[in-house]
Amino acid sequence: IAIAESKGLHKEDIVVDGITMTVSSDEKSGLETINFIRWCRNNSLHTTLGLSNISFGLPERKWINGAFLSMCIFNGLTMAIANPNEEVLMNIKYASDVLVTNDKNARNYISNIVKTESGEKINIQTNKSEKTILNSVVDGDKDSIVGLIEKAIKDGVKPQDIIDKELIPGINKVGDLYDKKIYFLPQLISGAETMKKAFGYLEQFIVKTDVKKDNDKKIILATVKGDIHDIGKNIVGIMLKNYGYDVIDLGKDVSEDVIVDRAIKEGASIIGLSALMTTTMVNMKDVVKLARQKMKNAKIFIGGAVITDEYSKEIGADGFAKDGLDAVRVADRLLASLK
């Protein structure tokens, strides 16, 4: 290292090849190689290995090679000389990269392992697509979204148009890709978090602070018990505020008694419920049932990725909102019915 640096090289230019000896002749050789890789990582050095040497002389070598690769990746291996046509080995590589955060949002794992019903590999979206606000949501690019919005506003684009023409279509596309099993939970969450960051920045422009709050326009919002997702609910909350509603957001994973008791305490006649998963959407029914028992004129609307108008009717809710803008329309309708 000292000699290399004296010639003008840097540590990041160096790749160290630790000679991999077979465990057939020395059972401690695998551990020794792993210790070497860890030392190099701790000293900011890249590493490479002739991976399959570890299993020489043993049967079914792919399992030894695969386990060894996984352990080496965990300890910081940079690259390996290995057979890219060995499916077991490559799949372990993709899985290990997810576990050690080398694969953002599991994109490579999904693209290389998951297949469509026809047997083709998933062609997942990547950040190589054109940098627009919409594509940043689709790609889950939290780092670029605010800068793109700032530029759009500077160029004269109205904040509401950014919401209607970029952000909402973007998150709808994420949902569509998720429904088609082209996207999976990491992409769904990443897109939603990007959307949340965008709305967090835009809220200063779209919330009408000059609108006088009307006590009749008080709404309780909550994600139901067992569900920890609140991106959709947060978007609904911002849109409702923009249209003069006094929004009381109870957060996520909220039980039915807390929701109903707070609605009674605040004098709110409208409750908005959110759920992302089929396993938690059933808890919406408990809120509706309790509200009917304890509140005289409760109006309840529901929404979320798995929610439909049919389900709303099935559990006795008063409305279904497919997105933030629709939530405003539903809330207006329910408010009118109370007068």
Short mmCIF file of C-alpha atoms in Angstrom, two decimals:
data_model
loop_
_atom_site.label_atom_id
_atom_site.label_comp_id
_atom_site.label_asym_id
_atom_site.label_seq_id
_atom_site.Cartn_x
_atom_site.Cartn_y
_atom_site.Cartn_z
CA ILE A 1 0.00 0.00 0.00
CA ALA A 2 2.81 2.38 0.91
CA ILE A 3 4.61 1.70 -2.37
CA ALA A 4 1.41 2.17 -4.39
CA GLU A 5 0.68 5.46 -2.65
CA SER A 6 4.25 6.62 -3.25
CA LYS A 7 3.61 6.15 -6.97
CA GLY A 8 0.55 8.40 -6.88
CA LEU A 9 -2.14 5.73 -6.42
CA HIS A 10 -4.82 5.80 -3.73
CA LYS A 11 -6.42 3.09 -1.63
CA GLU A 12 -9.51 3.10 -3.83
CA ASP A 13 -7.27 2.15 -6.80
CA ILE A 14 -6.11 -1.05 -5.08
CA VAL A 15 -7.80 -4.46 -5.33
CA VAL A 16 -6.31 -7.14 -3.09
CA ASP A 17 -6.65 -10.81 -4.12
CA GLY A 18 -6.54 -13.06 -1.07
CA ILE A 19 -5.49 -16.54 -2.15
CA THR A 20 -8.44 -18.84 -1.39
CA MET A 21 -7.33 -22.27 -0.21
CA THR A 22 -9.64 -25.27 -0.20
CA VAL A 23 -11.32 -26.37 3.02
CA SER A 24 -10.69 -29.96 1.91
CA SER A 25 -7.03 -29.65 2.90
CA ASP A 26 -7.40 -27.02 5.66
CA GLU A 27 -10.73 -26.65 7.40
CA LYS A 28 -9.79 -23.20 8.72
CA SER A 29 -8.96 -21.73 5.31
CA GLY A 30 -12.48 -20.34 4.79
CA LEU A 31 -12.40 -18.50 8.10
CA GLU A 32 -8.94 -17.16 7.34
CA THR A 33 -10.13 -15.75 4.00
CA ILE A 34 -13.17 -14.16 5.64
CA ASN A 35 -10.93 -12.55 8.28
CA PHE A 36 -8.73 -11.19 5.50
CA ILE A 37 -11.73 -9.69 3.67
CA ARG A 38 -12.94 -8.04 6.86
CA TRP A 39 -9.48 -6.57 7.51
CA CYS A 40 -9.37 -5.12 4.00
CA ARG A 41 -12.84 -3.60 4.37
CA ASN A 42 -11.86 -2.01 7.67
CA ASN A 43 -8.81 -0.55 5.96
CA SER A 44 -10.72 0.81 2.93
CA LEU A 45 -9.32 -1.70 0.43
CA HIS A 46 -11.18 -3.46 -2.37
CA THR A 47 -11.00 -7.26 -2.52
CA THR A 48 -11.43 -10.05 -5.02
CA LEU A 49 -11.40 -13.84 -4.76
CA GLY A 50 -11.12 -16.90 -6.96
CA LEU A 51 -14.27 -18.08 -5.24
CA SER A 52 -14.63 -21.73 -6.23
CA ASN A 53 -11.18 -22.73 -4.95
CA ILE A 54 -12.81 -22.98 -1.52
CA SER A 55 -14.76 -26.14 -2.49
CA PHE A 56 -12.15 -28.01 -4.53
CA GLY A 57 -12.32 -31.75 -3.88
CA LEU A 58 -15.83 -31.68 -2.37
CA PRO A 59 -19.12 -32.95 -3.88
CA GLU A 60 -21.97 -30.58 -4.89
CA ARG A 61 -19.57 -27.67 -4.80
CA LYS A 62 -22.23 -25.07 -5.65
CA TRP A 63 -23.58 -25.15 -2.07
CA ILE A 64 -20.19 -24.54 -0.49
CA ASN A 65 -19.47 -21.82 -3.06
CA GLY A 66 -22.84 -20.17 -2.44
CA ALA A 67 -22.54 -20.17 1.35
CA PHE A 68 -18.98 -18.88 1.12
CA LEU A 69 -19.97 -16.08 -1.25
CA SER A 70 -22.75 -14.98 1.10
CA MET A 71 -20.38 -14.85 4.08
CA CYS A 72 -17.76 -12.98 2.07
CA ILE A 73 -20.29 -10.40 0.87
CA PHE A 74 -21.41 -9.83 4.46
CA ASN A 75 -17.80 -9.17 5.43
CA GLY A 76 -17.20 -6.73 2.59
CA LEU A 77 -16.06 -8.63 -0.51
CA THR A 78 -15.97 -6.24 -3.48
CA MET A 79 -15.85 -8.69 -6.39
CA ALA A 80 -15.34 -12.35 -7.16
CA ILE A 81 -14.11 -14.57 -9.95
CA ALA A 82 -17.04 -16.95 -10.34
CA ASN A 83 -19.33 -18.60 -12.89
CA PRO A 84 -22.15 -16.16 -13.77
CA ASN A 85 -24.11 -19.03 -15.34
CA GLU A 86 -24.41 -20.82 -12.00
CA GLU A 87 -27.99 -19.97 -11.00
CA VAL A 88 -27.64 -20.89 -7.32
CA LEU A 89 -24.53 -18.76 -6.96
CA MET A 90 -25.98 -15.73 -8.71
CA ASN A 91 -29.25 -15.89 -6.81
CA ILE A 92 -27.36 -16.00 -3.52
CA LYS A 93 -25.34 -13.00 -4.70
CA TYR A 94 -28.49 -10.99 -5.46
CA ALA A 95 -30.12 -11.99 -2.17
CA SER A 96 -26.99 -11.18 -0.15
CA ASP A 97 -26.74 -7.75 -1.78
CA VAL A 98 -30.24 -6.98 -0.52
CA LEU A 99 -29.38 -8.02 3.03
CA VAL A 100 -26.23 -5.88 3.23
CA THR A 101 -27.89 -2.84 1.56
CA ASN A 102 -25.86 -3.09 -1.66
CA ASP A 103 -29.09 -3.25 -3.66
CA LYS A 104 -31.31 -0.19 -3.17
CA ASN A 105 -34.98 -1.16 -2.88
CA ALA A 106 -34.05 -4.71 -3.98
CA ARG A 107 -34.12 -3.59 -7.62
CA ASN A 108 -31.45 -5.98 -8.91
CA TYR A 109 -32.89 -8.85 -6.90
CA ILE A 110 -36.35 -8.35 -8.36
CA SER A 111 -35.09 -7.75 -11.91
CA ASN A 112 -32.89 -10.84 -11.94
CA ILE A 113 -34.86 -13.35 -9.89
CA VAL A 114 -38.56 -12.56 -10.12
CA LYS A 115 -40.30 -13.70 -13.28
CA THR A 116 -43.68 -12.90 -14.81
CA GLU A 117 -46.34 -15.54 -15.33
CA SER A 118 -44.95 -16.10 -18.84
CA GLY A 119 -41.53 -16.87 -17.40
CA GLU A 120 -39.88 -13.60 -18.42
CA LYS A 121 -37.78 -11.59 -16.00
CA ILE A 122 -39.31 -8.48 -14.49
CA ASN A 123 -38.25 -5.31 -16.28
CA ILE A 124 -38.27 -3.04 -13.27
CA GLN A 125 -38.15 0.75 -13.53
CA THR A 126 -34.76 2.30 -12.81
CA ASN A 127 -33.48 5.76 -12.05
CA LYS A 128 -32.11 5.92 -15.58
CA SER A 129 -35.48 7.14 -16.81
CA GLU A 130 -35.98 10.78 -17.73
CA LYS A 131 -35.78 13.03 -14.69
CA THR A 132 -39.30 14.38 -14.32
CA ILE A 133 -41.35 14.86 -11.17
CA LEU A 134 -43.62 12.00 -12.21
CA ASN A 135 -40.73 9.63 -12.91
CA SER A 136 -39.07 10.54 -9.62
CA VAL A 137 -42.17 9.28 -7.83
CA VAL A 138 -42.26 6.13 -9.97
CA ASP A 139 -38.56 5.50 -9.36
CA GLY A 140 -38.76 6.40 -5.67
CA ASP A 141 -36.09 9.06 -6.14
CA LYS A 142 -36.34 11.06 -2.92
CA ASP A 143 -33.06 12.85 -3.57
CA SER A 144 -34.22 14.60 -6.76
CA ILE A 145 -37.89 15.30 -6.14
CA VAL A 146 -37.64 18.62 -4.25
CA GLY A 147 -35.12 20.08 -6.69
CA LEU A 148 -37.37 19.21 -9.63
CA ILE A 149 -40.37 20.79 -7.90
CA GLU A 150 -38.40 23.94 -7.06
CA LYS A 151 -37.40 24.27 -10.71
CA ALA A 152 -40.96 23.72 -11.90
CA ILE A 153 -42.31 26.41 -9.57
CA LYS A 154 -39.53 28.77 -10.64
CA ASP A 155 -40.54 28.11 -14.25
CA GLY A 156 -44.11 29.16 -13.45
CA VAL A 157 -45.81 25.79 -12.95
CA LYS A 158 -48.66 26.05 -10.46
CA PRO A 159 -48.27 23.88 -7.33
CA GLN A 160 -51.73 22.41 -7.84
CA ASP A 161 -50.78 21.39 -11.39
CA ILE A 162 -47.70 19.64 -10.03
CA ILE A 163 -49.99 17.66 -7.75
CA ASP A 164 -52.65 16.90 -10.35
CA LYS A 165 -50.44 16.27 -13.39
CA GLU A 166 -47.23 14.84 -11.89
CA LEU A 167 -47.48 13.56 -8.32
CA ILE A 168 -50.88 11.87 -8.38
CA PRO A 169 -50.33 10.21 -11.81
CA GLY A 170 -46.90 9.13 -10.55
CA ILE A 171 -48.17 7.42 -7.42
CA ASN A 172 -51.05 5.92 -9.41
CA LYS A 173 -48.50 4.36 -11.76
CA VAL A 174 -46.60 2.95 -8.79
CA GLY A 175 -49.85 1.40 -7.58
CA ASP A 176 -50.57 -0.02 -11.02
CA LEU A 177 -47.09 -1.58 -11.26
CA TYR A 178 -47.58 -3.00 -7.78
CA ASP A 179 -50.94 -4.51 -8.73
CA LYS A 180 -49.33 -6.12 -11.79
CA LYS A 181 -46.54 -7.56 -9.58
CA ILE A 182 -43.93 -5.65 -11.53
CA TYR A 183 -43.28 -3.59 -8.43
CA PHE A 184 -43.11 -5.03 -4.93
CA LEU A 185 -43.31 -3.62 -1.42
CA PRO A 186 -39.89 -1.87 -1.49
CA GLN A 187 -40.89 0.08 -4.62
CA LEU A 188 -44.35 0.84 -3.24
CA ILE A 189 -42.91 2.26 -0.03
CA SER A 190 -40.14 4.14 -1.85
CA GLY A 191 -42.63 5.78 -4.22
CA ALA A 192 -44.90 6.70 -1.34
CA GLU A 193 -42.03 8.19 0.67
CA THR A 194 -40.99 10.26 -2.35
CA MET A 195 -44.58 11.45 -2.68
CA LYS A 196 -44.62 12.35 1.02
CA LYS A 197 -41.45 14.38 0.68
CA ALA A 198 -42.90 16.21 -2.33
CA PHE A 199 -46.10 17.06 -0.46
CA GLY A 200 -44.12 18.12 2.57
CA TYR A 201 -42.38 20.71 0.41
CA LEU A 202 -45.51 21.76 -1.49
CA GLU A 203 -47.68 22.20 1.58
CA GLN A 204 -46.31 25.71 2.10
CA PHE A 205 -47.73 26.67 -1.28
CA ILE A 206 -51.06 24.83 -1.36
CA VAL A 207 -52.52 25.17 2.13
CA LYS A 208 -54.81 28.18 2.12
CA THR A 209 -53.98 29.88 5.40
CA ASP A 210 -56.52 32.59 4.69
CA VAL A 211 -59.41 30.14 4.72
CA LYS A 212 -61.40 30.41 7.94
CA LYS A 213 -61.79 27.05 9.62
CA ASP A 214 -65.39 25.89 9.90
CA ASN A 215 -66.23 23.71 12.89
CA ASP A 216 -68.66 21.82 10.67
CA LYS A 217 -65.70 20.93 8.45
CA LYS A 218 -63.80 19.04 11.12
CA ILE A 219 -62.54 15.61 10.06
CA ILE A 220 -60.82 12.83 11.98
CA LEU A 221 -58.24 10.91 9.91
CA ALA A 222 -56.55 7.68 10.97
CA THR A 223 -54.89 4.56 9.62
CA VAL A 224 -56.69 1.65 11.24
CA LYS A 225 -55.40 -0.76 13.86
CA GLY A 226 -52.56 -3.01 12.78
CA ASP A 227 -51.55 -0.90 9.77
CA ILE A 228 -48.40 1.22 9.92
CA HIS A 229 -48.76 2.90 6.53
CA ASP A 230 -49.89 6.51 6.41
CA ILE A 231 -48.65 8.03 3.16
CA GLY A 232 -52.06 7.99 1.49
CA LYS A 233 -53.71 9.37 4.61
CA ASN A 234 -51.17 12.18 4.80
CA ILE A 235 -51.90 13.16 1.20
CA VAL A 236 -55.63 13.17 1.90
CA GLY A 237 -55.01 15.35 4.96
CA ILE A 238 -53.11 17.95 2.96
CA MET A 239 -55.77 18.08 0.26
CA LEU A 240 -58.56 18.45 2.80
CA LYS A 241 -56.69 21.28 4.55
CA ASN A 242 -56.36 22.99 1.19
CA TYR A 243 -60.13 23.03 0.91
CA GLY A 244 -60.70 24.51 4.35
CA TYR A 245 -61.21 21.39 6.42
CA ASP A 246 -59.99 21.23 10.00
CA VAL A 247 -58.09 17.94 9.91
CA ILE A 248 -57.26 16.06 13.09
CA ASP A 249 -54.79 13.34 12.14
CA LEU A 250 -54.54 10.54 14.70
CA GLY A 251 -51.66 8.82 12.88
CA LYS A 252 -51.32 5.11 12.14
CA ASP A 253 -52.20 1.85 13.89
CA VAL A 254 -55.12 3.47 15.72
CA SER A 255 -57.79 1.36 17.46
CA GLU A 256 -61.48 1.85 16.84
CA ASP A 257 -62.24 3.13 20.34
CA VAL A 258 -59.54 5.82 20.12
CA ILE A 259 -60.86 6.96 16.73
CA VAL A 260 -64.50 7.14 17.78
CA ASP A 261 -63.85 8.67 21.22
CA ARG A 262 -61.68 11.40 19.66
CA ALA A 263 -64.36 12.14 17.06
CA ILE A 264 -66.91 12.57 19.87
CA LYS A 265 -64.54 14.75 21.91
CA GLU A 266 -63.73 17.02 18.94
CA GLY A 267 -67.31 17.21 17.71
CA ALA A 268 -66.28 15.84 14.32
CA SER A 269 -69.04 14.22 12.32
CA ILE A 270 -66.79 12.90 9.54
CA ILE A 271 -64.17 10.17 9.93
CA GLY A 272 -61.71 9.18 7.22
CA LEU A 273 -60.06 5.75 7.49
CA SER A 274 -57.06 4.40 5.64
CA ALA A 275 -55.57 0.92 5.18
CA LEU A 276 -52.94 -0.42 2.81
CA MET A 277 -53.20 -4.16 3.41
CA THR A 278 -55.94 -6.75 3.10
CA THR A 279 -55.03 -8.02 6.56
CA THR A 280 -55.82 -4.65 8.16
CA MET A 281 -58.69 -3.39 6.02
CA VAL A 282 -61.04 -5.67 7.99
CA ASN A 283 -60.48 -3.44 11.03
CA MET A 284 -62.33 -0.64 9.25
CA LYS A 285 -65.54 -2.54 9.90
CA ASP A 286 -64.96 -2.33 13.66
CA VAL A 287 -64.65 1.46 13.46
CA VAL A 288 -67.87 1.75 11.46
CA LYS A 289 -69.74 -0.50 13.88
CA LEU A 290 -68.58 1.40 16.97
CA ALA A 291 -69.25 4.79 15.41
CA ARG A 292 -72.82 3.76 14.60
CA GLN A 293 -73.30 2.73 18.24
CA LYS A 294 -71.78 5.80 19.91
CA MET A 295 -72.33 8.65 17.43
CA LYS A 296 -75.65 10.00 16.22
CA ASN A 297 -74.68 11.36 12.82
CA ALA A 298 -71.29 9.83 12.05
CA LYS A 299 -70.24 9.86 8.40
CA ILE A 300 -67.33 7.61 7.48
CA PHE A 301 -65.35 7.35 4.27
CA ILE A 302 -62.52 4.92 3.60
CA GLY A 303 -59.61 4.60 1.21
CA GLY A 304 -56.28 2.89 0.57
CA ALA A 305 -54.45 0.71 -1.90
CA VAL A 306 -56.65 -2.35 -1.38
CA ILE A 307 -59.94 -0.56 -0.73
CA THR A 308 -62.81 -0.51 -3.24
CA ASP A 309 -66.23 1.10 -3.42
CA GLU A 310 -67.74 -2.35 -3.09
CA TYR A 311 -65.92 -2.96 0.18
CA SER A 312 -67.07 0.42 1.46
CA LYS A 313 -70.69 -0.58 0.88
CA GLU A 314 -70.09 -4.03 2.37
CA ILE A 315 -68.97 -2.68 5.75
CA GLY A 316 -71.56 0.09 5.87
CA ALA A 317 -69.26 3.07 5.28
CA ASP A 318 -70.69 6.21 3.70
CA GLY A 319 -68.14 6.65 0.94
CA PHE A 320 -64.96 5.54 -0.80
CA ALA A 321 -62.17 7.90 -1.89
CA LYS A 322 -59.74 6.67 -4.54
CA ASP A 323 -57.23 9.50 -4.01
CA GLY A 324 -56.68 12.86 -2.32
CA LEU A 325 -58.81 14.87 -4.70
CA ASP A 326 -61.60 12.35 -4.55
CA ALA A 327 -61.45 12.51 -0.76
CA VAL A 328 -62.32 16.21 -0.94
CA ARG A 329 -65.31 15.48 -3.18
CA VAL A 330 -66.50 12.70 -0.87
CA ALA A 331 -66.05 14.85 2.22
CA ASP A 332 -68.02 17.69 0.59
CA ARG A 333 -70.83 15.28 -0.23
CA LEU A 334 -70.94 13.85 3.27
CA LEU A 335 -70.83 17.33 4.79
CA ALA A 336 -73.75 18.43 2.63
CA SER A 337 -75.79 15.42 3.77
CA LEU A 338 -75.38 16.50 7.40
CA LYS A 339 -76.95 19.91 6.81
#
